[in-house]
């Protein structure tokens, strides 16, 4: 890894030359409008974008060549994702799965670069719109949350959402420039994220950033073997998945240690336990009601949402995807590439505090599953296909 501070930050938006490019751009825009608190959001338009975006991806997928065996495997995964989407009412899983299938024959880093640049353009334009709204008196820079914390959301629906969007851009940039990283890049990321934390007060997000930077420093300067990172990458997701489920049960049993951890996670375990007791686990997915709820002494909740990817998988999207992801991450970890293991670990940690772990356009490491496909490991036949 070189020592020069070559930021390699491209600002020119990539051209839309293919159906895949169009689909990627549409879903970057869809994601941006979904998380914005100042831009108009229309359910009908949102659904149209989903249909058109998936349509462009399907056209691209159909233009690829497959063996009968590969086509059958992909068809099964597509049907399962469609079933989960219909039963859960969440489109995120079908969008992510079809995105992965559409980009399987493309250069993964170039795909990530396009998503990163378009996302950067969006956050810049969105910030300008926010400043205009701020000057006109139609928006507030700061707001106070339920815990009394003063936080800035920069026009996004929530301060945490802004932190997620920013961190995902940084993660994508690090993936692109991994081989060029130096301590100067680590310092730059630290300063950017620290400034963001001081304004957003997104504690769990900032903790993930600190862990990420410590791992980067370890990778950059450790003289000892880092093979243990590959083992951690293979085990972290299944361990955290089980721990999430156990934590719901322990909280329901009144375990005081879990309550302390829940306080540190700002009630995320409580939300999971509430969902677990109210709706139970689901193998293929189930629809759930989110929003305002009647306050009770037992739960002390006025509003219900899912704020953890593990909870979402267990009770909403369907825990069959936990099994599928366990297999995928284990196979990726077995490649023993530190870069891949690093991003698996970060995805698994970030999934604790955010529900967007399955969203390819807000938490890009989930797209690494495509590396199992375009390298013919596990899912594809052991040969190059057209």
PDB file of C-alpha atoms in Angstrom, residues 9-215:
ATOM      1  CA  UNK A   9     -12.020  11.301  -5.764  1.00  0.00           C
ATOM      2  CA  UNK A  10     -13.805  11.444  -9.086  1.00  0.00           C
ATOM      3  CA  UNK A  11     -16.608  13.966  -9.461  1.00  0.00           C
ATOM      4  CA  UNK A  12     -17.601  13.363 -13.063  1.00  0.00           C
ATOM      5  CA  UNK A  13     -20.741  11.254 -13.167  1.00  0.00           C
ATOM      6  CA  UNK A  14     -20.379   7.990 -15.126  1.00  0.00           C
ATOM      7  CA  UNK A  15     -22.298   7.698 -18.370  1.00  0.00           C
ATOM      8  CA  UNK A  16     -25.337   5.462 -18.541  1.00  0.00           C
ATOM      9  CA  UNK A  17     -24.399   3.126 -21.396  1.00  0.00           C
ATOM     10  CA  UNK A  18     -26.151  -0.145 -20.549  1.00  0.00           C
ATOM     11  CA  UNK A  19     -29.350  -1.491 -19.018  1.00  0.00           C
ATOM     12  CA  UNK A  20     -27.355  -2.315 -15.886  1.00  0.00           C
ATOM     13  CA  UNK A  21     -26.128   1.280 -15.639  1.00  0.00           C
ATOM     14  CA  UNK A  22     -29.690   2.548 -15.937  1.00  0.00           C
ATOM     15  CA  UNK A  23     -30.896   0.147 -13.255  1.00  0.00           C
ATOM     16  CA  UNK A  24     -28.078   1.104 -10.879  1.00  0.00           C
ATOM     17  CA  UNK A  25     -28.775   4.812 -11.363  1.00  0.00           C
ATOM     18  CA  UNK A  26     -32.517   4.359 -10.821  1.00  0.00           C
ATOM     19  CA  UNK A  27     -32.010   2.497  -7.560  1.00  0.00           C
ATOM     20  CA  UNK A  28     -29.427   5.028  -6.321  1.00  0.00           C
ATOM     21  CA  UNK A  29     -32.044   7.731  -6.937  1.00  0.00           C
ATOM     22  CA  UNK A  30     -34.834   5.644  -5.401  1.00  0.00           C
ATOM     23  CA  UNK A  31     -32.747   5.052  -2.282  1.00  0.00           C
ATOM     24  CA  UNK A  32     -31.900   8.730  -2.036  1.00  0.00           C
ATOM     25  CA  UNK A  33     -35.520   9.844  -2.270  1.00  0.00           C
ATOM     26  CA  UNK A  34     -36.538   7.151   0.240  1.00  0.00           C
ATOM     27  CA  UNK A  35     -34.136   8.387   2.905  1.00  0.00           C
ATOM     28  CA  UNK A  36     -34.606  12.113   2.255  1.00  0.00           C
ATOM     29  CA  UNK A  37     -36.674  14.209   4.597  1.00  0.00           C
ATOM     30  CA  UNK A  38     -37.014  17.200   2.256  1.00  0.00           C
ATOM     31  CA  UNK A  39     -37.481  15.725  -1.235  1.00  0.00           C
ATOM     32  CA  UNK A  40     -40.964  14.636  -2.366  1.00  0.00           C
ATOM     33  CA  UNK A  41     -41.727  10.936  -2.023  1.00  0.00           C
ATOM     34  CA  UNK A  42     -44.594   9.308  -3.866  1.00  0.00           C
ATOM     35  CA  UNK A  43     -45.436   5.620  -3.409  1.00  0.00           C
ATOM     36  CA  UNK A  44     -46.702   5.269  -6.987  1.00  0.00           C
ATOM     37  CA  UNK A  45     -43.529   6.799  -8.431  1.00  0.00           C
ATOM     38  CA  UNK A  46     -41.459   4.665  -6.067  1.00  0.00           C
ATOM     39  CA  UNK A  47     -43.154   1.490  -7.306  1.00  0.00           C
ATOM     40  CA  UNK A  48     -42.698   2.564 -10.936  1.00  0.00           C
ATOM     41  CA  UNK A  49     -38.963   3.042 -10.337  1.00  0.00           C
ATOM     42  CA  UNK A  50     -38.770  -0.424  -8.760  1.00  0.00           C
ATOM     43  CA  UNK A  51     -40.542  -2.026 -11.740  1.00  0.00           C
ATOM     44  CA  UNK A  52     -38.487  -0.151 -14.352  1.00  0.00           C
ATOM     45  CA  UNK A  53     -35.231  -0.705 -12.461  1.00  0.00           C
ATOM     46  CA  UNK A  54     -35.845  -4.425 -12.029  1.00  0.00           C
ATOM     47  CA  UNK A  55     -36.929  -4.578 -15.667  1.00  0.00           C
ATOM     48  CA  UNK A  56     -33.605  -3.183 -16.854  1.00  0.00           C
ATOM     49  CA  UNK A  57     -31.766  -5.690 -14.679  1.00  0.00           C
ATOM     50  CA  UNK A  58     -33.886  -8.604 -15.917  1.00  0.00           C
ATOM     51  CA  UNK A  59     -33.135  -7.638 -19.528  1.00  0.00           C
ATOM     52  CA  UNK A  60     -29.431  -7.643 -18.679  1.00  0.00           C
ATOM     53  CA  UNK A  61     -29.695 -10.995 -16.894  1.00  0.00           C
ATOM     54  CA  UNK A  62     -31.502 -12.566 -19.848  1.00  0.00           C
ATOM     55  CA  UNK A  63     -28.746 -11.378 -22.190  1.00  0.00           C
ATOM     56  CA  UNK A  64     -26.163 -13.420 -20.269  1.00  0.00           C
ATOM     57  CA  UNK A  65     -25.272 -17.028 -21.050  1.00  0.00           C
ATOM     58  CA  UNK A  66     -25.871 -19.796 -18.524  1.00  0.00           C
ATOM     59  CA  UNK A  67     -25.572 -23.518 -18.212  1.00  0.00           C
ATOM     60  CA  UNK A  68     -28.803 -25.301 -17.327  1.00  0.00           C
ATOM     61  CA  UNK A  69     -27.456 -26.027 -13.829  1.00  0.00           C
ATOM     62  CA  UNK A  70     -26.553 -22.395 -13.152  1.00  0.00           C
ATOM     63  CA  UNK A  71     -29.840 -21.119 -14.560  1.00  0.00           C
ATOM     64  CA  UNK A  72     -31.757 -23.489 -12.270  1.00  0.00           C
ATOM     65  CA  UNK A  73     -29.862 -22.294  -9.167  1.00  0.00           C
ATOM     66  CA  UNK A  74     -30.390 -18.644 -10.016  1.00  0.00           C
ATOM     67  CA  UNK A  75     -34.075 -19.263 -10.687  1.00  0.00           C
ATOM     68  CA  UNK A  76     -34.495 -20.810  -7.220  1.00  0.00           C
ATOM     69  CA  UNK A  77     -32.845 -17.848  -5.491  1.00  0.00           C
ATOM     70  CA  UNK A  78     -34.941 -15.407  -7.552  1.00  0.00           C
ATOM     71  CA  UNK A  79     -38.181 -17.220  -6.686  1.00  0.00           C
ATOM     72  CA  UNK A  80     -37.249 -17.299  -2.988  1.00  0.00           C
ATOM     73  CA  UNK A  81     -36.502 -13.559  -3.014  1.00  0.00           C
ATOM     74  CA  UNK A  82     -39.783 -12.864  -4.797  1.00  0.00           C
ATOM     75  CA  UNK A  83     -41.670 -14.954  -2.223  1.00  0.00           C
ATOM     76  CA  UNK A  84     -40.003 -13.077   0.647  1.00  0.00           C
ATOM     77  CA  UNK A  85     -40.825  -9.762  -0.992  1.00  0.00           C
ATOM     78  CA  UNK A  86     -44.492 -10.679  -1.388  1.00  0.00           C
ATOM     79  CA  UNK A  87     -44.885 -12.186   2.083  1.00  0.00           C
ATOM     80  CA  UNK A  88     -42.955  -9.455   3.932  1.00  0.00           C
ATOM     81  CA  UNK A  89     -43.999  -6.482   1.852  1.00  0.00           C
ATOM     82  CA  UNK A  90     -40.307  -5.425   1.676  1.00  0.00           C
ATOM     83  CA  UNK A  91     -38.824  -4.945  -1.790  1.00  0.00           C
ATOM     84  CA  UNK A  92     -35.227  -4.707  -0.568  1.00  0.00           C
ATOM     85  CA  UNK A  93     -34.439  -8.423  -0.924  1.00  0.00           C
ATOM     86  CA  UNK A  94     -35.626  -8.791  -4.539  1.00  0.00           C
ATOM     87  CA  UNK A  95     -33.811  -5.580  -5.525  1.00  0.00           C
ATOM     88  CA  UNK A  96     -30.547  -6.758  -3.985  1.00  0.00           C
ATOM     89  CA  UNK A  97     -30.775 -10.282  -5.417  1.00  0.00           C
ATOM     90  CA  UNK A  98     -31.562  -9.096  -8.958  1.00  0.00           C
ATOM     91  CA  UNK A  99     -28.798  -6.482  -8.720  1.00  0.00           C
ATOM     92  CA  UNK A 100     -26.318  -9.225  -7.839  1.00  0.00           C
ATOM     93  CA  UNK A 101     -27.423 -11.386 -10.770  1.00  0.00           C
ATOM     94  CA  UNK A 102     -27.299  -8.431 -13.162  1.00  0.00           C
ATOM     95  CA  UNK A 103     -23.697  -7.454 -12.300  1.00  0.00           C
ATOM     96  CA  UNK A 104     -22.237 -10.981 -12.131  1.00  0.00           C
ATOM     97  CA  UNK A 105     -20.232 -10.630 -15.370  1.00  0.00           C
ATOM     98  CA  UNK A 106     -19.065  -7.068 -14.704  1.00  0.00           C
ATOM     99  CA  UNK A 107     -15.981  -5.720 -12.955  1.00  0.00           C
ATOM    100  CA  UNK A 108     -17.180  -5.492  -9.348  1.00  0.00           C
ATOM    101  CA  UNK A 109     -14.985  -2.529  -8.413  1.00  0.00           C
ATOM    102  CA  UNK A 110     -16.170  -0.546 -11.442  1.00  0.00           C
ATOM    103  CA  UNK A 111     -19.785  -1.219 -10.459  1.00  0.00           C
ATOM    104  CA  UNK A 112     -19.094  -0.011  -6.916  1.00  0.00           C
ATOM    105  CA  UNK A 113     -17.359   3.075  -8.293  1.00  0.00           C
ATOM    106  CA  UNK A 114     -20.458   3.990 -10.303  1.00  0.00           C
ATOM    107  CA  UNK A 115     -22.754   3.554  -7.291  1.00  0.00           C
ATOM    108  CA  UNK A 116     -20.341   5.563  -5.133  1.00  0.00           C
ATOM    109  CA  UNK A 117     -20.056   8.471  -7.585  1.00  0.00           C
ATOM    110  CA  UNK A 118     -23.812   8.665  -8.202  1.00  0.00           C
ATOM    111  CA  UNK A 119     -24.426   8.487  -4.441  1.00  0.00           C
ATOM    112  CA  UNK A 120     -21.885  11.272  -3.888  1.00  0.00           C
ATOM    113  CA  UNK A 121     -23.602  13.427  -6.509  1.00  0.00           C
ATOM    114  CA  UNK A 122     -26.916  12.802  -4.797  1.00  0.00           C
ATOM    115  CA  UNK A 123     -25.709  13.744  -1.320  1.00  0.00           C
ATOM    116  CA  UNK A 124     -24.106  16.928  -2.694  1.00  0.00           C
ATOM    117  CA  UNK A 125     -27.251  18.014  -4.582  1.00  0.00           C
ATOM    118  CA  UNK A 126     -29.386  17.023  -1.600  1.00  0.00           C
ATOM    119  CA  UNK A 127     -27.203  19.172   0.683  1.00  0.00           C
ATOM    120  CA  UNK A 128     -27.701  22.167  -1.627  1.00  0.00           C
ATOM    121  CA  UNK A 129     -31.474  21.625  -1.543  1.00  0.00           C
ATOM    122  CA  UNK A 130     -31.306  21.385   2.243  1.00  0.00           C
ATOM    123  CA  UNK A 131     -29.362  24.644   2.518  1.00  0.00           C
ATOM    124  CA  UNK A 132     -31.935  26.391   0.330  1.00  0.00           C
ATOM    125  CA  UNK A 133     -34.754  25.032   2.510  1.00  0.00           C
ATOM    126  CA  UNK A 134     -32.800  26.112   5.586  1.00  0.00           C
ATOM    127  CA  UNK A 135     -32.392  29.675   4.289  1.00  0.00           C
ATOM    128  CA  UNK A 136     -36.078  29.830   3.408  1.00  0.00           C
ATOM    129  CA  UNK A 137     -36.986  28.740   6.914  1.00  0.00           C
ATOM    130  CA  UNK A 138     -38.599  25.508   5.707  1.00  0.00           C
ATOM    131  CA  UNK A 139     -36.113  23.175   7.398  1.00  0.00           C
ATOM    132  CA  UNK A 140     -34.277  22.868  10.711  1.00  0.00           C
ATOM    133  CA  UNK A 141     -30.581  22.158  11.101  1.00  0.00           C
ATOM    134  CA  UNK A 142     -30.990  20.476  14.478  1.00  0.00           C
ATOM    135  CA  UNK A 143     -33.713  18.498  16.213  1.00  0.00           C
ATOM    136  CA  UNK A 144     -34.057  16.764  19.579  1.00  0.00           C
ATOM    137  CA  UNK A 145     -34.662  13.008  19.700  1.00  0.00           C
ATOM    138  CA  UNK A 146     -36.537  10.935  22.303  1.00  0.00           C
ATOM    139  CA  UNK A 147     -33.377  10.671  24.450  1.00  0.00           C
ATOM    140  CA  UNK A 148     -32.979  14.450  24.485  1.00  0.00           C
ATOM    141  CA  UNK A 149     -29.977  14.468  22.140  1.00  0.00           C
ATOM    142  CA  UNK A 150     -29.620  17.446  19.787  1.00  0.00           C
ATOM    143  CA  UNK A 151     -28.848  16.046  16.346  1.00  0.00           C
ATOM    144  CA  UNK A 152     -28.398  17.258  12.767  1.00  0.00           C
ATOM    145  CA  UNK A 153     -29.914  15.183   9.952  1.00  0.00           C
ATOM    146  CA  UNK A 154     -28.871  17.418   7.017  1.00  0.00           C
ATOM    147  CA  UNK A 155     -32.307  17.045   5.466  1.00  0.00           C
ATOM    148  CA  UNK A 156     -32.362  13.255   5.693  1.00  0.00           C
ATOM    149  CA  UNK A 157     -35.249  11.509   7.392  1.00  0.00           C
ATOM    150  CA  UNK A 158     -33.110  10.808  10.458  1.00  0.00           C
ATOM    151  CA  UNK A 159     -29.628  11.712  11.692  1.00  0.00           C
ATOM    152  CA  UNK A 160     -28.677   8.028  11.642  1.00  0.00           C
ATOM    153  CA  UNK A 161     -29.745   7.791   8.002  1.00  0.00           C
ATOM    154  CA  UNK A 162     -27.346  10.554   7.021  1.00  0.00           C
ATOM    155  CA  UNK A 163     -24.565   8.733   8.905  1.00  0.00           C
ATOM    156  CA  UNK A 164     -25.385   5.488   7.087  1.00  0.00           C
ATOM    157  CA  UNK A 165     -25.372   7.178   3.690  1.00  0.00           C
ATOM    158  CA  UNK A 166     -22.052   8.922   4.357  1.00  0.00           C
ATOM    159  CA  UNK A 167     -20.351   5.835   5.779  1.00  0.00           C
ATOM    160  CA  UNK A 168     -21.486   3.716   2.834  1.00  0.00           C
ATOM    161  CA  UNK A 169     -19.864   6.193   0.437  1.00  0.00           C
ATOM    162  CA  UNK A 170     -16.643   5.994   2.456  1.00  0.00           C
ATOM    163  CA  UNK A 171     -16.762   2.182   2.514  1.00  0.00           C
ATOM    164  CA  UNK A 172     -17.156   2.111  -1.267  1.00  0.00           C
ATOM    165  CA  UNK A 173     -14.250   4.526  -1.678  1.00  0.00           C
ATOM    166  CA  UNK A 174     -12.053   2.354   0.554  1.00  0.00           C
ATOM    167  CA  UNK A 175     -12.974  -0.738  -1.491  1.00  0.00           C
ATOM    168  CA  UNK A 176     -11.932   1.060  -4.685  1.00  0.00           C
ATOM    169  CA  UNK A 177      -8.650   2.359  -3.261  1.00  0.00           C
ATOM    170  CA  UNK A 178      -7.778  -0.454  -0.866  1.00  0.00           C
ATOM    171  CA  UNK A 179      -4.391  -1.181  -2.431  1.00  0.00           C
ATOM    172  CA  UNK A 180      -3.400   2.514  -2.212  1.00  0.00           C
ATOM    173  CA  UNK A 181      -4.378   3.160   1.395  1.00  0.00           C
ATOM    174  CA  UNK A 182      -2.022   4.833   3.853  1.00  0.00           C
ATOM    175  CA  UNK A 183      -2.266   6.325   7.343  1.00  0.00           C
ATOM    176  CA  UNK A 184      -3.168   9.663   5.706  1.00  0.00           C
ATOM    177  CA  UNK A 185      -6.342   8.163   4.267  1.00  0.00           C
ATOM    178  CA  UNK A 186      -7.226   6.706   7.664  1.00  0.00           C
ATOM    179  CA  UNK A 187      -6.728  10.136   9.237  1.00  0.00           C
ATOM    180  CA  UNK A 188      -8.873  11.775   6.556  1.00  0.00           C
ATOM    181  CA  UNK A 189     -11.726   9.326   7.140  1.00  0.00           C
ATOM    182  CA  UNK A 190     -11.426   9.795  10.902  1.00  0.00           C
ATOM    183  CA  UNK A 191     -11.716  13.578  10.604  1.00  0.00           C
ATOM    184  CA  UNK A 192     -14.720  13.382   8.249  1.00  0.00           C
ATOM    185  CA  UNK A 193     -16.575  10.869  10.377  1.00  0.00           C
ATOM    186  CA  UNK A 194     -15.715  12.641  13.642  1.00  0.00           C
ATOM    187  CA  UNK A 195     -17.108  15.904  12.265  1.00  0.00           C
ATOM    188  CA  UNK A 196     -20.244  14.048  11.169  1.00  0.00           C
ATOM    189  CA  UNK A 197     -20.583  12.420  14.597  1.00  0.00           C
ATOM    190  CA  UNK A 198     -20.300  15.762  16.399  1.00  0.00           C
ATOM    191  CA  UNK A 199     -23.297  16.989  14.402  1.00  0.00           C
ATOM    192  CA  UNK A 200     -25.418  13.843  14.099  1.00  0.00           C
ATOM    193  CA  UNK A 201     -24.597  12.208  17.457  1.00  0.00           C
ATOM    194  CA  UNK A 202     -24.948   8.782  15.801  1.00  0.00           C
ATOM    195  CA  UNK A 203     -23.100   6.805  18.445  1.00  0.00           C
ATOM    196  CA  UNK A 204     -23.432   3.248  17.158  1.00  0.00           C
ATOM    197  CA  UNK A 205     -22.518   4.345  13.641  1.00  0.00           C
ATOM    198  CA  UNK A 206     -19.432   6.167  14.921  1.00  0.00           C
ATOM    199  CA  UNK A 207     -18.403   3.118  16.956  1.00  0.00           C
ATOM    200  CA  UNK A 208     -18.486   1.051  13.736  1.00  0.00           C
ATOM    201  CA  UNK A 209     -16.335   3.700  12.065  1.00  0.00           C
ATOM    202  CA  UNK A 210     -13.760   3.480  14.862  1.00  0.00           C
ATOM    203  CA  UNK A 211     -13.638  -0.324  14.619  1.00  0.00           C
ATOM    204  CA  UNK A 212     -13.263  -0.034  10.833  1.00  0.00           C
ATOM    205  CA  UNK A 213     -10.358   2.412  11.145  1.00  0.00           C
ATOM    206  CA  UNK A 214      -8.625   0.288  13.798  1.00  0.00           C
ATOM    207  CA  UNK A 215      -8.852  -2.723  11.499  1.00  0.00           C
TER     208      UNK A 215
END
